[in-house]
CSV table of C-alpha atoms in Angstrom, one decimal:
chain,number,residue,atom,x,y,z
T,1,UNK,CA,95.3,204.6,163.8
T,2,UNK,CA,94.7,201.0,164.1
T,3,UNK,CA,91.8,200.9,162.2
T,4,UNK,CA,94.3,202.5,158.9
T,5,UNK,CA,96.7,200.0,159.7
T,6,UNK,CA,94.1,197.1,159.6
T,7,UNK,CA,92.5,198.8,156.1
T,8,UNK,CA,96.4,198.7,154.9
T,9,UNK,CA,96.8,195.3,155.7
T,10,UNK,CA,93.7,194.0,154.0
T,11,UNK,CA,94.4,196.8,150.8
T,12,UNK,CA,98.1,194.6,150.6
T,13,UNK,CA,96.0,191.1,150.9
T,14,UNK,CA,93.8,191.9,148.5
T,15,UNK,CA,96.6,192.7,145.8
T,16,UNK,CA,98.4,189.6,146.4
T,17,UNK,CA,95.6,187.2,146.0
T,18,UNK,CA,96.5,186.0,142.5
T,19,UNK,CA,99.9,185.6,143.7
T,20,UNK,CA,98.5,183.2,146.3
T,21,UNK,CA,95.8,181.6,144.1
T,22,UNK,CA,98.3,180.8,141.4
T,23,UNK,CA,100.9,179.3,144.0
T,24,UNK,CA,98.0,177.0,145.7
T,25,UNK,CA,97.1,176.1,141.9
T,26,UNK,CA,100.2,174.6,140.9
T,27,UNK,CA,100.7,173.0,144.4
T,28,UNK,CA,97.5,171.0,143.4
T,29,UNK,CA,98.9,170.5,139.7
T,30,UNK,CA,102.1,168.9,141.3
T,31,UNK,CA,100.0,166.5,144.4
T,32,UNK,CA,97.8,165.5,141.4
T,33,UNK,CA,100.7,164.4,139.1
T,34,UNK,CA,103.2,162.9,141.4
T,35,UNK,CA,100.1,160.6,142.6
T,36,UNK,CA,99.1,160.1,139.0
T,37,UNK,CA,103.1,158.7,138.2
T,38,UNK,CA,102.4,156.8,141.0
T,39,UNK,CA,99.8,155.1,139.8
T,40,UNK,CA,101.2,154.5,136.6
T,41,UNK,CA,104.2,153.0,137.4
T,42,UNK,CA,102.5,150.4,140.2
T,43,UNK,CA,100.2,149.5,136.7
T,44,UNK,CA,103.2,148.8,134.4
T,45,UNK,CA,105.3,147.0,137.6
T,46,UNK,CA,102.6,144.3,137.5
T,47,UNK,CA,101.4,145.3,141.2
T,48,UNK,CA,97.7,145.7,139.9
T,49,UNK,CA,97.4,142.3,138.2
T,50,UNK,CA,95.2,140.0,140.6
T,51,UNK,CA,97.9,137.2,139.5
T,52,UNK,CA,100.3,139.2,141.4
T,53,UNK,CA,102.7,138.2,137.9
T,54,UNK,CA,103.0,140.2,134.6
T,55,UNK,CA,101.7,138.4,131.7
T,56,UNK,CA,105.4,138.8,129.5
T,57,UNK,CA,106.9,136.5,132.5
T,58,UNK,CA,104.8,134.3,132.3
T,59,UNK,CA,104.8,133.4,128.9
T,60,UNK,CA,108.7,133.1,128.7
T,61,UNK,CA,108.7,130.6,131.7
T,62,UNK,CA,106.0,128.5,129.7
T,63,UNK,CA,108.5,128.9,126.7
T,64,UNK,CA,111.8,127.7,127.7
T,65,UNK,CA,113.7,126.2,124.9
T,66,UNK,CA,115.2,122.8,125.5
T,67,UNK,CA,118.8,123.4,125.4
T,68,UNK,CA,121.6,120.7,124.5
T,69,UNK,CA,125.0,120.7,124.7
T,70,UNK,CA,127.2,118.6,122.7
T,71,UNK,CA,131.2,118.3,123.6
T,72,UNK,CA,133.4,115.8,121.2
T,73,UNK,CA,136.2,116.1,119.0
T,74,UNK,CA,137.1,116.7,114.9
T,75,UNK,CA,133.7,114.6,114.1
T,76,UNK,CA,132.1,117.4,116.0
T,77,UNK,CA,133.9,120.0,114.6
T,78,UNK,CA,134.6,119.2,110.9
T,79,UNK,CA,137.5,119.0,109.0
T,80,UNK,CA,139.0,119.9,105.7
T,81,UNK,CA,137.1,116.1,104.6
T,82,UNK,CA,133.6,117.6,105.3
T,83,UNK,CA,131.1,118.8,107.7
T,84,UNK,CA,131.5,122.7,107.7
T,85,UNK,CA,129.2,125.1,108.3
T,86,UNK,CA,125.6,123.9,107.7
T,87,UNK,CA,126.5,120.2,106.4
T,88,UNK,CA,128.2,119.9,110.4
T,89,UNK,CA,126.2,116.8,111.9
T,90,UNK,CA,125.3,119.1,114.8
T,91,UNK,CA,123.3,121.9,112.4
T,92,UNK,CA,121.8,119.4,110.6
T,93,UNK,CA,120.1,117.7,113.5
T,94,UNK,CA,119.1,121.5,114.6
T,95,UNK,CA,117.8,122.1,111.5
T,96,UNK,CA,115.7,118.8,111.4
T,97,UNK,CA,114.5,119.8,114.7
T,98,UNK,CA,113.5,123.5,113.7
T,99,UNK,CA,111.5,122.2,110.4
T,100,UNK,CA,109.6,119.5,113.0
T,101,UNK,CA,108.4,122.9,114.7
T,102,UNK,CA,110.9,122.2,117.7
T,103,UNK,CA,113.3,125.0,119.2
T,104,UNK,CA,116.3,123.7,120.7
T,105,UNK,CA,118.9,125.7,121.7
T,106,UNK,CA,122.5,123.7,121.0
T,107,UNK,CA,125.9,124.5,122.4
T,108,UNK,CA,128.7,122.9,120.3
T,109,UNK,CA,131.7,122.4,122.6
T,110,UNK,CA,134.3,121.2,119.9
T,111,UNK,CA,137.7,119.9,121.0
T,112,UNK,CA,139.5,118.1,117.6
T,113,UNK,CA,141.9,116.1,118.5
T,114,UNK,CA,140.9,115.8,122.4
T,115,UNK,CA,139.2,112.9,124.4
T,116,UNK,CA,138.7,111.5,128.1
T,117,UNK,CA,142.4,111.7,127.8
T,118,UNK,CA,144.1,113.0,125.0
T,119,UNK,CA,144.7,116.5,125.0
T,120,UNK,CA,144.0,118.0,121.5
T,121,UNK,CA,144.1,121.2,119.2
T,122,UNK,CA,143.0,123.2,122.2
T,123,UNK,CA,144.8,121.7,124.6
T,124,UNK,CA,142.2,120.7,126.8
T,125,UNK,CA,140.7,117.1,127.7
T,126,UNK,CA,137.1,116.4,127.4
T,127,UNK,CA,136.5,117.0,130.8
T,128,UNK,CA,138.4,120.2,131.2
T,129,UNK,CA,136.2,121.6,128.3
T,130,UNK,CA,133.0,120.8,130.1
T,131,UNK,CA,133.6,122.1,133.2
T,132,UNK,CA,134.6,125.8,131.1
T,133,UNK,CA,131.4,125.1,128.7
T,134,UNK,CA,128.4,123.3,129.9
T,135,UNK,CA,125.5,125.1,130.7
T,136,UNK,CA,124.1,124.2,134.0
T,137,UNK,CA,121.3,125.1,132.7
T,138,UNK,CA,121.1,122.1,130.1
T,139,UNK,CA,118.4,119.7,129.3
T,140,UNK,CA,120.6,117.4,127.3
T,141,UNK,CA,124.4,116.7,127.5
T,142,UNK,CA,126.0,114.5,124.8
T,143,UNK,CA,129.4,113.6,124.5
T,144,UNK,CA,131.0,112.1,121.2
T,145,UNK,CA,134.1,109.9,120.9
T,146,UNK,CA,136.5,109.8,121.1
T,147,UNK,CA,138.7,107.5,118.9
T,148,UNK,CA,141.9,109.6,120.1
T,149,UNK,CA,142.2,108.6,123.5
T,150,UNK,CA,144.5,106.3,121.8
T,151,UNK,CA,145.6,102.9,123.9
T,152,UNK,CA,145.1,103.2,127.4
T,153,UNK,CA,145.3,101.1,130.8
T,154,UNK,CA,141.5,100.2,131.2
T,155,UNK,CA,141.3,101.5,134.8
T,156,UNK,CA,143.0,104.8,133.5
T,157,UNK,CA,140.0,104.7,130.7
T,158,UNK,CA,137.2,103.4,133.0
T,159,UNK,CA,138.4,106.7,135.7
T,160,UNK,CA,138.5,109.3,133.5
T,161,UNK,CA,135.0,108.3,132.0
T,162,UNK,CA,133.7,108.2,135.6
T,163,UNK,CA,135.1,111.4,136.4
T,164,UNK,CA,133.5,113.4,133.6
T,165,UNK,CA,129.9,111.7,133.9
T,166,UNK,CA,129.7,112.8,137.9
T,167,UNK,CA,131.5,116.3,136.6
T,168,UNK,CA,128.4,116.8,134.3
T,169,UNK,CA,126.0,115.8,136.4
T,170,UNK,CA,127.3,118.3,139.1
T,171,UNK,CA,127.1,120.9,136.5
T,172,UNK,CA,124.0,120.7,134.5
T,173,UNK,CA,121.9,118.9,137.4
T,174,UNK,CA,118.3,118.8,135.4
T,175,UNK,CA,120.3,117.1,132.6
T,176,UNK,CA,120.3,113.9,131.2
T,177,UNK,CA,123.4,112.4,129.5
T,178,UNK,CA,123.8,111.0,126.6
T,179,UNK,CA,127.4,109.0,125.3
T,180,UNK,CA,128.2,107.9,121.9
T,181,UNK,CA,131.3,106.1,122.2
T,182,UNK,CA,134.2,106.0,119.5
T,183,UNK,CA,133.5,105.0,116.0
T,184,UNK,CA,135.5,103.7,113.7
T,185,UNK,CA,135.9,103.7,109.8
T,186,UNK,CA,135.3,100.4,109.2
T,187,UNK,CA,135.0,96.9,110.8
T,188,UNK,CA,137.9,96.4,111.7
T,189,UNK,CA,138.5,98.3,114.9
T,190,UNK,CA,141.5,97.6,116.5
T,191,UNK,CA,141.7,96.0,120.4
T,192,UNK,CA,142.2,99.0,122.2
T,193,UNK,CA,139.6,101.4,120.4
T,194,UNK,CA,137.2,98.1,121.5
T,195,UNK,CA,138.9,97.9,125.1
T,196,UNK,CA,138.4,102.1,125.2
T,197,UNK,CA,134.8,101.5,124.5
T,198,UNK,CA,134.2,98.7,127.0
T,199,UNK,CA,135.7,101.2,129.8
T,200,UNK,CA,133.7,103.9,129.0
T,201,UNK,CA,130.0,102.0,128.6
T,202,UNK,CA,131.2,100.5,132.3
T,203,UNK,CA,131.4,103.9,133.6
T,204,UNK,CA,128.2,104.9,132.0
T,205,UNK,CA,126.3,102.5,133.3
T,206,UNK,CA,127.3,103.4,136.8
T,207,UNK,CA,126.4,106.7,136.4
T,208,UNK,CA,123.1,106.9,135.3
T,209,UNK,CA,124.5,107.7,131.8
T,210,UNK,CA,122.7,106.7,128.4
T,211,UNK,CA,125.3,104.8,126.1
T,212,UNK,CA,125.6,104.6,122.7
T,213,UNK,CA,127.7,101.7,121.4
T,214,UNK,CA,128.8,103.0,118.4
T,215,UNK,CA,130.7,99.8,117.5
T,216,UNK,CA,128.4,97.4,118.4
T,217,UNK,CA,125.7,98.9,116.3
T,218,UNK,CA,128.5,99.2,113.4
T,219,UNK,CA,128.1,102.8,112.5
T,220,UNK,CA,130.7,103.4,109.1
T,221,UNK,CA,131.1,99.9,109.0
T,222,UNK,CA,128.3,99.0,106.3
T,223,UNK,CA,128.6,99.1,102.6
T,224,UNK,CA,128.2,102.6,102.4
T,225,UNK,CA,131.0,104.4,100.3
T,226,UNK,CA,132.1,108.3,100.5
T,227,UNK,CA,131.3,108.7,104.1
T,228,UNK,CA,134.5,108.8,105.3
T,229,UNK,CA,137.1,111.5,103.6
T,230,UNK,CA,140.9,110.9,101.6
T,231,UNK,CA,142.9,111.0,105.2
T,232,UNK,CA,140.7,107.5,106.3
T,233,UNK,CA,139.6,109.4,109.5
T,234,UNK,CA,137.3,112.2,109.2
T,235,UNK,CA,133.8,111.9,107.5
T,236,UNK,CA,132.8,113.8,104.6
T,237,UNK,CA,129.7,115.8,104.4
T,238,UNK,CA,127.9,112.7,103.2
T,239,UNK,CA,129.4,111.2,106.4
T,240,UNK,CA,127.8,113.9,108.6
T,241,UNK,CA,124.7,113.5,107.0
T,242,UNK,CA,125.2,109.8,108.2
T,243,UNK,CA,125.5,110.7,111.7
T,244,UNK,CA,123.0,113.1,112.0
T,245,UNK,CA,120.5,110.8,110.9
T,246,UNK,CA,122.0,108.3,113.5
T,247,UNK,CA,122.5,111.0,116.5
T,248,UNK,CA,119.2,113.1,115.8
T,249,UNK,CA,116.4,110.2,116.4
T,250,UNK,CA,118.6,109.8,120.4
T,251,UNK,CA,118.0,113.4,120.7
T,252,UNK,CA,114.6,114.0,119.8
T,253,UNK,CA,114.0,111.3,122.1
T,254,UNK,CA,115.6,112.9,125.1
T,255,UNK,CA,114.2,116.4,124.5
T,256,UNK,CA,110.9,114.5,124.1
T,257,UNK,CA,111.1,112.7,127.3
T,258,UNK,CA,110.5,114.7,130.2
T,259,UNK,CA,107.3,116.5,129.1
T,260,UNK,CA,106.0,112.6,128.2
T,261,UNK,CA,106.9,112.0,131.9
């Protein structure tokens, strides 16, 4: 009796051993393919590399682009006299950068009508716009003008100055900070455009602030004619062409300078 139950037994084994063969096949199939994803996805993570670093991240931290950042008023931004679109001061000096072989990244902050004080077009002073727009990330901060701050107490003038070169500095840390001061349209710049200016250089050079005395060095005060549009205020394209050729050497200089240091 037990010896037909044992031949049953082995008769019922026997039958089912390609059942079983099959099952312990496609376990293997799966162990060998979960460990082979395994090993492909450690490769592609980087985890192989002796460097312990892929090569794609390293390359884009070798490549960072200097960025600048450039806040100022209507002779930032254009006007109906000139300096629209690519004739704007600010894409000329990106394109003279770009066909030196340079990348630079530039952030136009563009306030017409606005200053250290004024509040202009968008409502917002110069300081107010940088601390909604600068990129802490900047390598270069310049700030242009402005002519509309109008006639101020020069303690009033000097503060707010002071106030907006700390501001940036708390923002964009790594960068430096470059100030034209207001220009005018001629020579004859009246005593509290020149009192404005004093304010502001006094600020800047108590804050570790590069200062462009745009007075001083006479810029739109030469014989040059057509630089400055039919309202007396705004320059023409001509007039952006001026400044770019004035503002872009500064630049070029400051993106320059820390990898000469």
């Amino acid at each position: 009796m037990s010896t037909r139950r044992d031949n049953r037994r082995t008769s019922r084994f026997i039958r089912r051993w390609p059942q079983v063969m099959g099952f312990l096949a496609l376990l293997a199939a799966a162990v060998l393919l979960t460990f082979y994803a395994m090993s492909q996805s450690r490769e592609a993570s980087g985890a192989t590399r002796p460097a312990g670093t892929p090569e794609s991240v390293t390359e884009s931290v070798s490549e960072k682009v200097p960025q600048i950042d450039i806040l100022g008023d209507s002779y930032v931004a254009g006007s109906a006299e000139g300096g629209t679109g690519p004739a704007n001061w600010t894409r000329v000096a990106g394109t003279r950068f770009y066909e030196l072989g340079d990348r630079v990244e530039l952030n136009v902050i563009a306030q017409p009508g606005s200053g250290y004080l004024a509040r202009g077009t968008t409502n917002l002073v110069f300081r107010e716009a940088a601390t909604l727009r600068i990129r802490p990330t900047a390598d270069v901060v310049l700030v242009f003008g402005s002519r509309n701050d109008g006639r101020q107490d020069d303690e009033t003038m000097y503060n707010a100055a002071k106030l907006l070169y700390s501001d940036i500095h708390e923002m964009a840390p790594q960068a430096e900070i470059l100030v034209v001061g207001p220009v005018w349209v001629d020579a004859d710049v009246p005593d509290f455009i020149a009192a404005n200016n004093a304010a502001m250089e006094r600020a800047a050079a108590e804050n570790d602030v590069v200062y462009v005395d745009a007075l001083e060095e006479g810029w739109f005060a030469g014989a040059e004619e057509g630089l400055i549009g039919a309202d007396g205020i705004h320059p023409t394209d001509a007039g952006h062409a001026y400044l770019a050729a004035k503002i872009f050497p500064l630049l070029e200089d400051m993106v320059q300078e820390p990898a000469a240091g």
